[in-house]
Every structure is written in C-alpha cells, then in structure tokens.
Amino acid sequence: MEPRKWIAKIFPWITVILGFIGIFVSVVDGGGKFNTYDREKLREYREEVREMFTHAYDSYLNHAYPYDELRPLTCDGVDTWGSYSLTLIDALDTLAVMGNHTEFARVYQIVSERKNFDANINVSVFETNIRIVGGLISAHLMAKRAGVELEDGWPCSGPLLRLAEDAADRLLPAFNTATGMPYGTVNLRHGVPEGETPVTCTAGVGTFIVEFGALSRLTGNPVYEETALRALKSIWSTRSSLDLLGNHIDVQKGRWTAVEAGIGAGVDSFYEYLVKGSSLLRRPELRAMFNQARKAVDTYLRKDDWHFWVAMKNGQVTLPLFQSLEAFWPGMLSMTGDIENALKSLHNYHQVWKQFGFTPEFYNVAQGGASAGREGYPLRPELIESIMYLYRATGDPWLVDAGVDILKSIQYSAYTPCGYATVRNAKTHTLDNRMESFFLAETVKYLYLLFDPDNFIHNTGTTATIHTNKNGRCVLDAGGYIFNTEAHPIDPAALACCYDMSEKEIREEINSHMIDLLHPATVNKFRGELIPEKLRKMQKKKLDEKEDLAKREQEELKQKLLQLKKEMLALEQQEQAEQQEAENKSAKSQTEQGNSGAMNSSQEDVANENESDSTSEDSLIKASNGLTLETSTEYYGNRGELDDSSDSEENLESDSQFPNFIPNKEPAGTTQEKEELGPSLQKFSSGDYSTTSGIVQPETMPNVFPAPSNKIVETLNNLLERFSSPKNYKFDMTEYTQALMADERFGLNASWYTDYSVLTCPGTKYTDRFLIHGEFFSEDP
C-alpha cells in the first residue's frame, strides 16, 4: 500500500485518539489551564482586600460617622435605614474576621453604651433584622475571640445581645397580623403606623428564622423563633399548585399581589433561609420545605442553567432575566452538596461579569445585554459569596481567578479618595454617590475569606475551645458557621451552649419527670407551647422596664418645662434690667425736654416693646410649625432611595433657616463637578458638645453631631410628640405571645416530627423545651 494512502486512512483515527487524549488531560487538569495559587500568592490578595476594607472603613469614620452610610463622592454621610450608625454595626464582625481585635474591642465598647433603639422613626423590618439584629448577634458571639471582657453568663448574656433583643422586640409588632406574616415597615417607638401598606415581598416574610432563631436559643425566649417559623409556614401555605411562590403578598389577606415566581429580588433569601435555618437550628422540616421548593424551581424556572421569572400558577416564562441578586444561588446549592449544578450556574454569572466588569442589576439573557435603567452595580456581594463557598468545596483555582476579577474591577472602577462608590452604569462605569453598608459587611468579607484559607471561619471541626460559664462548660469555635444574608456569621455551638443541658442536668430532669416517661399520655396536657414561669418573668421584666422608662420620660419632661419656665423668667428679667438701664441713661435728656417730648418717648418705648414681643412670638410659631413627624408614606418614598436629585437648590434654600445645616465644601480630589453631583446639605456641628444618648462618639472621630437645638424648640418638639403621636396599630406583647402559642393553623408533617425527635438535643429545662419545640409534642406525633 502506498504511504500516502495508508496515512490518509489512519489520519482520522489519529485525530480521534488525540482528541480523546486532550479531553482526558483537560479533565485531569481541572477543566483547563488556570493560574495556580500558593499560600503566598493568596496572602498577597488577602492583604490587598484588607487595604480595601481599611480605606473604606476609615473613610466612613472620618467623613460619615455617626450617620448610617458614607457618600464617597461628596465625602460626607447620610442616614438611610434608621439612624443606627449602620455601617459601624454592619462592619463590626468583619473586624474580627480580619483579626483586628483592637478596633473591634474599641467599637464594641462604643456600641455597648447604647441602651436601646427607642426612636420615633419608621424602619424597614427586613433590613433592620438582617443588618442590626444579625450584626449585633454576630459581634456578640465574636467578643470572646477578640479578647473583650465578658459577662459571667456569656454567650447567653451580654450588652450587644440585649441590644439585639431590644431591636427584635421593636420589630415584633409588624408580625401581629391575621396571617402571621409581617408588615414591611414599623416605627421603632410606636409600632406599625396606622394605614401602613400590608403588601410585603416574599423575602420580607421569610428572612427571619436565622436571626430570630439564634436570639431565642441564646436568650431562652421562644417568641422570636416561633414568630419567624409561623411567618415561614404561613407564606409556604399560600404557594401555588406548582409549589411556586410569588413576589409580593398582602400580609393581612394572604393574597398574592405580584404573581411572578423567581429566585431574585424580593424572593431570594426566602430559599436561602430554609437551608441555613435547618442547619443552624437543626430543623429538618425547613430542609424538607426547601427540597420541595427546589424541585419546582428546577422544573419551571431553570433554563440552560439560568433561572427566569415565571407565572406562579402555570409556570410560563414572563421575564427571561438574570438579576445580580440571583448570584447567591450557586453558593446556597453548595451547602446542599449539589456542586455540579452550582458550578454551571456560576459559570453563566461570571460570564456576565466578564462582559461588563460588573454584574448589572438586570441582565436580559435573550438579548445578551443589561436592561435599560437597571445597569447599576451597588457593590453587591452575591457573586463573590458563591465563589467563596464553591472554592471551599472544590479548591478549583478557576474560582480564585474569578475572585481576582472581582477584586480588580472594584479597585479599578469603584475606588474614590473617600471610599468605594456604587457603579451607576456597568457599561460606562460611571459612579453614584453611595457606599452601602453591605460592602463592608459582605463583599469585602467574602473576598477576604476567599484569599484566607486558614481563617478560623473555615474550621472543619478539627479544633475547638472549651468555654465555662455559670451554666457549666460548652464547646465553641468548632466551625460550621452559618452566615445570615448580610454575611454575619453565627456559631451554632454557641446556641447549644445556652439551650442544651449538661449530662448531670439531663439525669436530674429525667429522674424528676419519670412519671411523664412512664405515662406518655400525661405529656398531652402540654399540647402546644406552655407559658412557664420563665416566660412570665421575662414579660414582667419588660413591662417593668417600660413603666420605668415612661416615668423617667415624664420626669424629664417636667424638668424641661421647669427649666423652660426659669429661662423665660430670666430672659424677662434681663430685658427689664436692660430697659431700666436705658431709661436711666436717657433720664437727664428726657428731663431737659418738655412734657410732650417725654410723652412721645414713652409711646415709642411701648411700641418697641410690643414689636419685640411680636417678633419673639412669631419666631416660636415658625419653630413649632417646622416640627413635623415623618409619616409612613414619606418614609416609604425616602428609605434607601436617596439620590442626588433630592439635594436640590429648592431644598437648600428652604433649609437655610436652620443654622445647624450648612452646605458641605467640595472635597479635595473629587473628580466630578458640583453641578453633576448636585448640592448637598450636611449636618456638621457648629460647636463642641457631648451627647448622652445613642452611640457615643470616640475622641478620635470627627464631631458630626448637630449642635444642641434651642431648648424652647426642643421642649415644643417633646410636647408635640407626646400629645400628637402618630396613630399606630395596637400591640401588646403578652396578648401577642398568647395568641402565637394558641395558633394551630400550620401543623407539622408527621415525618418531620419523627426526624426531629431523633436529631434534636434536650433544651434548657424539661418544661422549657415545650417553649421552643412544643409543637413537636402534639397529641398525634
């Protein structure tokens, strides 16, 4: 056979063999050629992330504290979610994760000096829970690692835990609805404003079980966990026949007002908390709910590893969009062990990042471009969150490559001299004047953990610490941390430290309740949850504290009125003295003038005095007219939607009558012109003074508290609020607790009871177990 013909015949076979060899090498080599990362290289990126955090954190302290968030283009601050000094609380546990224990301890002390969140402001129930309650619980649990001096009962007590409980108590009125699902807004002092819209998004209903569950386990008060569980069960009961949930629901009627089903904005953390709640609280019924919901998602929403929006009743696609918030999904799937499908979806999402340098809020998959008007990227963490989880699960270097892409994009396009700015348009990389608190709480933290494989958060259970408190010994820091949806890590072992019993306690409780074990039928008397003496004491303590607060406020008001009276009397005496002095000086000249001249002078003085009184009265009227209470409608229009257009020249002129509000000077190094950003108003202090309420300002921070207001105006403001409080729906904690325990609408599946009885550990006390887990001790288990 001729050589050419022989080669022609075997050439196709050679090509096939070489192809198979290439595929084999590709698979063995991890799917392709990627950069390799040793610990030294990872450490370099980790330190770059640390510098990123330090720049943003210091900028907040220097330019924005004590306001909620930093505005990085104008180098000032703004209150967005409730005047909490939100970024300070949101970033607190990030300091501990990065090992900055000195700064953690300093800020911990600052936050600890705040006694409560009593304020006449409307806040988002969802945001306050994930950022404030979650942030405080996490920081509370980080205190031992950071070397903070602890109370004897820690982790079951502590100043930040009490603050978290206070915040949660102020959110509970939102859950006092016909369905058990919460309103979206609550007033921290007065409860749910009357006339508040009952429409809430799905995530706003189902994103409480992690924080409220942890709070119940740490404090022993079951109301929080039961409240969150009832809300979850309630909205799950309204799912369609396809097991799909819509986007918005009327929490009083239980009817869907937005019927598109998806895994993105308005829905996302509902699914996330089913997985995380089941792991943190050892509640398999939540995992069973997720498994059922996941089947529906895969059947109707999943299209070529994207997840589109569909009609919840028939599963028809309505919006072929990818939303940046959906990027949490692969990370959550990794927690369930589904690595293959997680990587497939993550690959799609990373391609969007590569296309723009960021992930726009909405990406039209069919058109391959960002949706008009939704091109922004507010420094969201979801993509890097999933990358971090999957890298921990697989060790695939491609995931580090993806993380480096995100780090470089943010450094290149979002950096400003005063922090990091929201990307207004992912296509042009223009910036917006806002740095959300979640940038320091989530985005930077997940980046840091990606590049820090030895971080204590990644502990796989190979090490732990023994902690001894007045209740005995328990194991902490064994790993398995559960992040809430704001990336605040919670140590599951700490929860067990507060509600599990020692071996000795278990023996004693069994011996003292043998009659119940020998005669199980007697347990049926405890159907549902009891109200043991422990809960009654808690309720009595809170009522006493409320009465004491009311008495103190009344006494303070009396003192202020008395002080006002004294000041007005002193002012009157001063005016009389000045008038007398002026009369004495002019007495000689008045004597030389005739009687008619003296009469004219007297008439002139009377006219001047009347004019002065009239002017003073007009000033008080103007001041009282300016004292208004924000309505829920106004709050809904302003919360979280602040932009440059709100700082108009008209507002500047109207507010110029207040001396404590002055236009902010243009910061050095700002590249945008003032006309682009719009004028801004800043509440800078016009003089030094100290504050006795709220978060205490440390000496090293700039004084940005407003100057003391006029005491007359302040007293009028107190009177106005006291006698003209906004109308709100009635809420009584005792009645709410009793109604919660009597609510039997959402029974549990029998198999869940069986699984839980095997997996659960004993609770604090034998009878107290019925508080948190009482529903599992029903007559028909």
mmCIF file of N, CA and C in Angstrom, residues 260-363:
data_model
loop_
_atom_site.group_PDB
_atom_site.id
_atom_site.type_symbol
_atom_site.label_atom_id
_atom_site.label_comp_id
_atom_site.label_asym_id
_atom_site.label_seq_id
_atom_site.Cartn_x
_atom_site.Cartn_y
_atom_site.Cartn_z
ATOM 1 N N GLU A 260 -45.331 36.784 39.897
ATOM 2 C CA GLU A 260 -44.158 36.242 39.212
ATOM 3 C C GLU A 260 -43.287 35.484 40.221
ATOM 4 N N ALA A 261 -42.903 34.283 39.841
ATOM 5 C CA ALA A 261 -42.053 33.455 40.692
ATOM 6 C C ALA A 261 -40.622 33.489 40.172
ATOM 7 N N GLY A 262 -39.668 33.607 41.078
ATOM 8 C CA GLY A 262 -38.260 33.632 40.689
ATOM 9 C C GLY A 262 -37.394 33.378 41.900
ATOM 10 N N ILE A 263 -36.078 33.513 41.723
ATOM 11 C CA ILE A 263 -35.153 33.350 42.837
ATOM 12 C C ILE A 263 -34.376 34.649 43.096
ATOM 13 N N GLY A 264 -34.800 35.741 42.448
ATOM 14 C CA GLY A 264 -34.074 37.002 42.558
ATOM 15 C C GLY A 264 -34.695 37.970 43.538
ATOM 16 N N ALA A 265 -34.693 39.242 43.167
ATOM 17 C CA ALA A 265 -35.118 40.323 44.059
ATOM 18 C C ALA A 265 -36.521 40.086 44.609
ATOM 19 N N GLY A 266 -36.658 40.212 45.908
ATOM 20 C CA GLY A 266 -37.948 40.058 46.558
ATOM 21 C C GLY A 266 -38.250 38.639 46.991
ATOM 22 N N VAL A 267 -37.442 37.673 46.545
ATOM 23 C CA VAL A 267 -37.705 36.260 46.870
ATOM 24 C C VAL A 267 -36.458 35.573 47.421
ATOM 25 N N ASP A 268 -35.290 35.972 46.977
ATOM 26 C CA ASP A 268 -34.028 35.253 47.147
ATOM 27 C C ASP A 268 -33.793 34.645 48.529
ATOM 28 N N SER A 269 -33.782 35.452 49.570
ATOM 29 C CA SER A 269 -33.379 34.953 50.880
ATOM 30 C C SER A 269 -34.439 34.068 51.536
ATOM 31 N N PHE A 270 -35.634 33.986 50.964
ATOM 32 C CA PHE A 270 -36.607 33.003 51.457
ATOM 33 C C PHE A 270 -36.047 31.601 51.294
ATOM 34 N N TYR A 271 -35.531 31.297 50.096
ATOM 35 C CA TYR A 271 -34.937 29.986 49.861
ATOM 36 C C TYR A 271 -33.660 29.810 50.684
ATOM 37 N N GLU A 272 -32.866 30.847 50.760
ATOM 38 C CA GLU A 272 -31.603 30.791 51.493
ATOM 39 C C GLU A 272 -31.832 30.428 52.956
ATOM 40 N N TYR A 273 -32.867 30.993 53.571
ATOM 41 C CA TYR A 273 -33.080 30.774 54.998
ATOM 42 C C TYR A 273 -33.714 29.419 55.305
ATOM 43 N N LEU A 274 -34.331 28.794 54.315
ATOM 44 C CA LEU A 274 -34.791 27.425 54.534
ATOM 45 C C LEU A 274 -33.593 26.501 54.732
ATOM 46 N N VAL A 275 -32.559 26.698 53.935
ATOM 47 C CA VAL A 275 -31.345 25.875 54.045
ATOM 48 C C VAL A 275 -30.568 26.235 55.304
ATOM 49 N N LYS A 276 -30.315 27.512 55.509
ATOM 50 C CA LYS A 276 -29.490 27.927 56.637
ATOM 51 C C LYS A 276 -30.201 27.739 57.970
ATOM 52 N N GLY A 277 -31.516 27.978 58.001
ATOM 53 C CA GLY A 277 -32.265 27.775 59.233
ATOM 54 C C GLY A 277 -32.287 26.323 59.656
ATOM 55 N N SER A 278 -32.406 25.414 58.676
ATOM 56 C CA SER A 278 -32.419 23.989 59.013
ATOM 57 C C SER A 278 -31.078 23.553 59.579
ATOM 58 N N SER A 279 -29.985 24.118 59.063
ATOM 59 C CA SER A 279 -28.654 23.742 59.551
ATOM 60 C C SER A 279 -28.358 24.361 60.913
ATOM 61 N N LEU A 280 -28.649 25.639 61.066
ATOM 62 C CA LEU A 280 -28.321 26.334 62.303
ATOM 63 C C LEU A 280 -29.147 25.830 63.477
ATOM 64 N N LEU A 281 -30.441 25.612 63.255
ATOM 65 C CA LEU A 281 -31.357 25.287 64.339
ATOM 66 C C LEU A 281 -31.730 23.821 64.393
ATOM 67 N N ARG A 282 -31.153 23.031 63.484
ATOM 68 C CA ARG A 282 -31.436 21.590 63.419
ATOM 69 C C ARG A 282 -32.938 21.344 63.288
ATOM 70 N N ARG A 283 -33.491 21.948 62.268
ATOM 71 C CA ARG A 283 -34.919 21.809 61.970
ATOM 72 C C ARG A 283 -35.083 21.192 60.588
ATOM 73 N N PRO A 284 -35.214 19.905 60.504
ATOM 74 C CA PRO A 284 -35.305 19.257 59.188
ATOM 75 C C PRO A 284 -36.566 19.609 58.411
ATOM 76 N N GLU A 285 -37.602 20.111 59.095
ATOM 77 C CA GLU A 285 -38.809 20.479 58.356
ATOM 78 C C GLU A 285 -38.525 21.620 57.387
ATOM 79 N N LEU A 286 -37.577 22.494 57.760
ATOM 80 C CA LEU A 286 -37.220 23.577 56.848
ATOM 81 C C LEU A 286 -36.505 23.036 55.618
ATOM 82 N N ARG A 287 -35.655 22.052 55.815
ATOM 83 C CA ARG A 287 -34.970 21.445 54.668
ATOM 84 C C ARG A 287 -35.971 20.699 53.785
ATOM 85 N N ALA A 288 -36.968 20.085 54.396
ATOM 86 C CA ALA A 288 -37.999 19.410 53.610
ATOM 87 C C ALA A 288 -38.769 20.412 52.755
ATOM 88 N N MET A 289 -39.051 21.587 53.308
ATOM 89 C CA MET A 289 -39.710 22.638 52.531
ATOM 90 C C MET A 289 -38.831 23.076 51.370
ATOM 91 N N PHE A 290 -37.529 23.221 51.631
ATOM 92 C CA PHE A 290 -36.629 23.642 50.555
ATOM 93 C C PHE A 290 -36.562 22.592 49.449
ATOM 94 N N ASN A 291 -36.459 21.328 49.817
ATOM 95 C CA ASN A 291 -36.362 20.276 48.805
ATOM 96 C C ASN A 291 -37.578 20.281 47.891
ATOM 97 N N GLN A 292 -38.745 20.503 48.475
ATOM 98 C CA GLN A 292 -39.966 20.557 47.683
ATOM 99 C C GLN A 292 -39.972 21.795 46.779
ATOM 100 N N ALA A 293 -39.542 22.931 47.339
ATOM 101 C CA ALA A 293 -39.490 24.162 46.547
ATOM 102 C C ALA A 293 -38.425 24.063 45.463
ATOM 103 N N ARG A 294 -37.313 23.402 45.743
ATOM 104 C CA ARG A 294 -36.218 23.283 44.777
ATOM 105 C C ARG A 294 -36.669 22.493 43.540
ATOM 106 N N LYS A 295 -37.462 21.478 43.730
ATOM 107 C CA LYS A 295 -37.969 20.713 42.583
ATOM 108 C C LYS A 295 -38.778 21.605 41.653
ATOM 109 N N ALA A 296 -39.601 22.468 42.235
ATOM 110 C CA ALA A 296 -40.403 23.371 41.415
ATOM 111 C C ALA A 296 -39.514 24.381 40.693
ATOM 112 N N VAL A 297 -38.477 24.866 41.364
ATOM 113 C CA VAL A 297 -37.554 25.809 40.732
ATOM 114 C C VAL A 297 -36.862 25.151 39.543
ATOM 115 N N ASP A 298 -36.379 23.951 39.728
ATOM 116 C CA ASP A 298 -35.678 23.260 38.636
ATOM 117 C C ASP A 298 -36.619 22.926 37.481
ATOM 118 N N THR A 299 -37.871 22.654 37.807
ATOM 119 C CA THR A 299 -38.833 22.261 36.768
ATOM 120 C C THR A 299 -39.289 23.451 35.936
ATOM 121 N N TYR A 300 -39.571 24.569 36.564
ATOM 122 C CA TYR A 300 -40.221 25.677 35.862
ATOM 123 C C TYR A 300 -39.321 26.900 35.637
ATOM 124 N N LEU A 301 -38.352 27.142 36.521
ATOM 125 C CA LEU A 301 -37.549 28.359 36.414
ATOM 126 C C LEU A 301 -36.228 28.135 35.685
ATOM 127 N N ARG A 302 -35.672 26.970 35.798
ATOM 128 C CA ARG A 302 -34.330 26.716 35.275
ATOM 129 C C ARG A 302 -34.350 26.496 33.769
ATOM 130 N N LYS A 303 -33.608 27.309 33.060
ATOM 131 C CA LYS A 303 -33.487 27.221 31.604
ATOM 132 C C LYS A 303 -32.005 27.343 31.238
ATOM 133 N N ASP A 304 -31.377 26.228 30.839
ATOM 134 C CA ASP A 304 -29.958 26.229 30.463
ATOM 135 C C ASP A 304 -29.093 26.853 31.557
ATOM 136 N N ASP A 305 -29.374 26.461 32.789
ATOM 137 C CA ASP A 305 -28.602 26.890 33.960
ATOM 138 C C ASP A 305 -28.778 28.365 34.298
ATOM 139 N N TRP A 306 -29.732 29.038 33.644
ATOM 140 C CA TRP A 306 -30.226 30.336 34.103
ATOM 141 C C TRP A 306 -31.522 30.070 34.870
ATOM 142 N N HIS A 307 -32.002 31.073 35.585
ATOM 143 C CA HIS A 307 -33.271 30.946 36.293
ATOM 144 C C HIS A 307 -34.128 32.166 35.954
ATOM 145 N N PHE A 308 -35.178 31.925 35.165
ATOM 146 C CA PHE A 308 -36.029 33.022 34.701
ATOM 147 C C PHE A 308 -37.222 33.203 35.627
ATOM 148 N N TRP A 309 -37.933 34.312 35.402
ATOM 149 C CA TRP A 309 -39.166 34.590 36.137
ATOM 150 C C TRP A 309 -40.341 33.982 35.376
ATOM 151 N N VAL A 310 -41.232 33.330 36.123
ATOM 152 C CA VAL A 310 -42.377 32.655 35.502
ATOM 153 C C VAL A 310 -43.637 32.998 36.282
ATOM 154 N N ALA A 311 -44.791 32.715 35.668
ATOM 155 C CA ALA A 311 -46.069 32.875 36.360
ATOM 156 C C ALA A 311 -46.220 31.738 37.366
ATOM 157 N N MET A 312 -46.553 32.079 38.602
ATOM 158 C CA MET A 312 -46.556 31.076 39.650
ATOM 159 C C MET A 312 -47.663 30.031 39.480
ATOM 160 N N LYS A 313 -48.690 30.339 38.698
ATOM 161 C CA LYS A 313 -49.801 29.397 38.558
ATOM 162 C C LYS A 313 -49.626 28.407 37.420
ATOM 163 N N ASN A 314 -48.949 28.838 36.320
ATOM 164 C CA ASN A 314 -48.812 27.918 35.187
ATOM 165 C C ASN A 314 -47.368 27.673 34.761
ATOM 166 N N GLY A 315 -46.414 28.376 35.351
ATOM 167 C CA GLY A 315 -45.018 28.134 35.052
ATOM 168 C C GLY A 315 -44.518 28.706 33.744
ATOM 169 N N GLN A 316 -45.301 29.569 33.091
ATOM 170 C CA GLN A 316 -44.889 30.158 31.819
ATOM 171 C C GLN A 316 -43.897 31.302 32.061
ATOM 172 N N VAL A 317 -42.830 31.352 31.249
ATOM 173 C CA VAL A 317 -41.803 32.376 31.406
ATOM 174 C C VAL A 317 -42.394 33.763 31.132
ATOM 175 N N THR A 318 -42.160 34.686 32.039
ATOM 176 C CA THR A 318 -42.626 36.065 31.880
ATOM 177 C C THR A 318 -41.466 37.041 31.677
ATOM 178 N N LEU A 319 -40.322 36.761 32.289
ATOM 179 C CA LEU A 319 -39.155 37.635 32.161
ATOM 180 C C LEU A 319 -37.897 36.778 32.033
ATOM 181 N N PRO A 320 -37.263 36.767 30.848
ATOM 182 C CA PRO A 320 -36.023 35.996 30.677
ATOM 183 C C PRO A 320 -34.814 36.788 31.158
ATOM 184 N N LEU A 321 -34.802 37.082 32.473
ATOM 185 C CA LEU A 321 -33.783 37.954 33.036
ATOM 186 C C LEU A 321 -32.911 37.210 34.041
ATOM 187 N N PHE A 322 -31.664 37.662 34.130
ATOM 188 C CA PHE A 322 -30.795 37.316 35.248
ATOM 189 C C PHE A 322 -30.638 38.565 36.097
ATOM 190 N N GLN A 323 -30.904 38.451 37.383
ATOM 191 C CA GLN A 323 -30.715 39.560 38.308
ATOM 192 C C GLN A 323 -29.474 39.295 39.148
ATOM 193 N N SER A 324 -28.725 40.326 39.432
ATOM 194 C CA SER A 324 -27.471 40.128 40.164
ATOM 195 C C SER A 324 -27.706 39.492 41.529
ATOM 196 N N LEU A 325 -28.874 39.727 42.128
ATOM 197 C CA LEU A 325 -29.181 39.119 43.418
ATOM 198 C C LEU A 325 -29.279 37.597 43.333
ATOM 199 N N GLU A 326 -29.543 37.072 42.132
ATOM 200 C CA GLU A 326 -29.665 35.624 41.973
ATOM 201 C C GLU A 326 -28.332 34.902 42.118
ATOM 202 N N ALA A 327 -27.233 35.635 42.109
ATOM 203 C CA ALA A 327 -25.911 35.010 42.148
ATOM 204 C C ALA A 327 -25.631 34.315 43.475
ATOM 205 N N PHE A 328 -26.525 34.463 44.463
ATOM 206 C CA PHE A 328 -26.355 33.728 45.718
ATOM 207 C C PHE A 328 -26.651 32.248 45.541
ATOM 208 N N TRP A 329 -27.419 31.891 44.501
ATOM 209 C CA TRP A 329 -27.953 30.535 44.341
ATOM 210 C C TRP A 329 -26.854 29.464 44.291
ATOM 211 N N PRO A 330 -25.783 29.617 43.493
ATOM 212 C CA PRO A 330 -24.755 28.575 43.478
ATOM 213 C C PRO A 330 -24.120 28.338 44.847
ATOM 214 N N GLY A 331 -23.879 29.396 45.595
ATOM 215 C CA GLY A 331 -23.315 29.221 46.926
ATOM 216 C C GLY A 331 -24.248 28.458 47.839
ATOM 217 N N MET A 332 -25.547 28.756 47.741
ATOM 218 C CA MET A 332 -26.512 28.033 48.557
ATOM 219 C C MET A 332 -26.584 26.567 48.146
ATOM 220 N N LEU A 333 -26.526 26.288 46.821
ATOM 221 C CA LEU A 333 -26.545 24.892 46.363
ATOM 222 C C LEU A 333 -25.335 24.128 46.882
ATOM 223 N N SER A 334 -24.195 24.813 47.019
ATOM 224 C CA SER A 334 -23.008 24.127 47.536
ATOM 225 C C SER A 334 -23.238 23.659 48.967
ATOM 226 N N MET A 335 -24.076 24.371 49.736
ATOM 227 C CA MET A 335 -24.380 23.967 51.102
ATOM 228 C C MET A 335 -25.240 22.712 51.131
ATOM 229 N N THR A 336 -25.961 22.466 50.050
ATOM 230 C CA THR A 336 -26.774 21.249 49.964
ATOM 231 C C THR A 336 -26.017 20.093 49.312
ATOM 232 N N GLY A 337 -24.790 20.357 48.852
ATOM 233 C CA GLY A 337 -23.985 19.312 48.241
ATOM 234 C C GLY A 337 -24.110 19.200 46.739
ATOM 235 N N ASP A 338 -24.888 20.075 46.105
ATOM 236 C CA ASP A 338 -25.075 19.999 44.650
ATOM 237 C C ASP A 338 -24.031 20.878 43.963
ATOM 238 N N ILE A 339 -22.809 20.408 43.918
ATOM 239 C CA ILE A 339 -21.698 21.191 43.382
ATOM 240 C C ILE A 339 -21.801 21.336 41.862
ATOM 241 N N GLU A 340 -22.203 20.291 41.163
ATOM 242 C CA GLU A 340 -22.222 20.310 39.701
ATOM 243 C C GLU A 340 -23.138 21.400 39.165
ATOM 244 N N ASN A 341 -24.373 21.422 39.622
ATOM 245 C CA ASN A 341 -25.307 22.435 39.136
ATOM 246 C C ASN A 341 -24.919 23.833 39.619
ATOM 247 N N ALA A 342 -24.319 23.905 40.789
ATOM 248 C CA ALA A 342 -23.867 25.204 41.293
ATOM 249 C C ALA A 342 -22.803 25.795 40.384
ATOM 250 N N LEU A 343 -21.837 24.978 39.952
ATOM 251 C CA LEU A 343 -20.773 25.469 39.084
ATOM 252 C C LEU A 343 -21.304 25.876 37.711
ATOM 253 N N LYS A 344 -22.288 25.169 37.218
ATOM 254 C CA LYS A 344 -22.862 25.510 35.915
ATOM 255 C C LYS A 344 -23.482 26.905 35.938
ATOM 256 N N SER A 345 -24.286 27.165 36.939
ATOM 257 C CA SER A 345 -24.914 28.484 37.031
ATOM 258 C C SER A 345 -23.868 29.564 37.302
ATOM 259 N N LEU A 346 -22.898 29.265 38.153
ATOM 260 C CA LEU A 346 -21.870 30.249 38.464
ATOM 261 C C LEU A 346 -21.076 30.636 37.214
ATOM 262 N N HIS A 347 -20.825 29.667 36.335
ATOM 263 C CA HIS A 347 -20.120 29.969 35.087
ATOM 264 C C HIS A 347 -20.898 30.996 34.270
ATOM 265 N N ASN A 348 -22.208 30.833 34.174
ATOM 266 C CA ASN A 348 -23.033 31.805 33.443
ATOM 267 C C ASN A 348 -22.912 33.197 34.051
ATOM 268 N N TYR A 349 -23.006 33.264 35.376
ATOM 269 C CA TYR A 349 -22.987 34.558 36.047
ATOM 270 C C TYR A 349 -21.627 35.242 35.876
ATOM 271 N N HIS A 350 -20.565 34.445 35.936
ATOM 272 C CA HIS A 350 -19.234 35.036 35.785
ATOM 273 C C HIS A 350 -19.023 35.567 34.371
ATOM 274 N N GLN A 351 -19.646 34.951 33.383
ATOM 275 C CA GLN A 351 -19.537 35.457 32.015
ATOM 276 C C GLN A 351 -20.161 36.840 31.898
ATOM 277 N N VAL A 352 -21.230 37.087 32.635
ATOM 278 C CA VAL A 352 -21.824 38.426 32.650
ATOM 279 C C VAL A 352 -20.836 39.418 33.248
ATOM 280 N N TRP A 353 -20.173 39.016 34.326
ATOM 281 C CA TRP A 353 -19.170 39.892 34.938
ATOM 282 C C TRP A 353 -18.057 40.200 33.945
ATOM 283 N N LYS A 354 -17.599 39.190 33.239
ATOM 284 C CA LYS A 354 -16.517 39.396 32.275
ATOM 285 C C LYS A 354 -16.951 40.325 31.139
ATOM 286 N N GLN A 355 -18.243 40.292 30.809
ATOM 287 C CA GLN A 355 -18.743 41.128 29.719
ATOM 288 C C GLN A 355 -18.713 42.613 30.079
ATOM 289 N N PHE A 356 -19.038 42.936 31.346
ATOM 290 C CA PHE A 356 -19.158 44.343 31.741
ATOM 291 C C PHE A 356 -18.088 44.793 32.736
ATOM 292 N N GLY A 357 -17.445 43.858 33.394
ATOM 293 C CA GLY A 357 -16.575 44.230 34.507
ATOM 294 C C GLY A 357 -17.331 44.254 35.814
ATOM 295 N N PHE A 358 -18.659 44.180 35.748
ATOM 296 C CA PHE A 358 -19.554 44.092 36.906
ATOM 297 C C PHE A 358 -20.791 43.308 36.470
ATOM 298 N N THR A 359 -21.633 42.937 37.422
ATOM 299 C CA THR A 359 -22.924 42.348 37.079
ATOM 300 C C THR A 359 -24.003 43.414 37.207
ATOM 301 N N PRO A 360 -24.635 43.836 36.112
ATOM 302 C CA PRO A 360 -25.726 44.814 36.222
ATOM 303 C C PRO A 360 -26.891 44.222 36.998
ATOM 304 N N GLU A 361 -27.711 45.088 37.560
ATOM 305 C CA GLU A 361 -28.848 44.619 38.357
ATOM 306 C C GLU A 361 -29.732 43.663 37.555
ATOM 307 N N PHE A 362 -30.048 44.018 36.306
ATOM 308 C CA PHE A 362 -30.849 43.156 35.431
ATOM 309 C C PHE A 362 -30.059 42.906 34.149
ATOM 310 N N TYR A 363 -29.978 41.630 33.746
ATOM 311 C CA TYR A 363 -29.306 41.263 32.504
ATOM 312 C C TYR A 363 -30.294 40.462 31.662
#
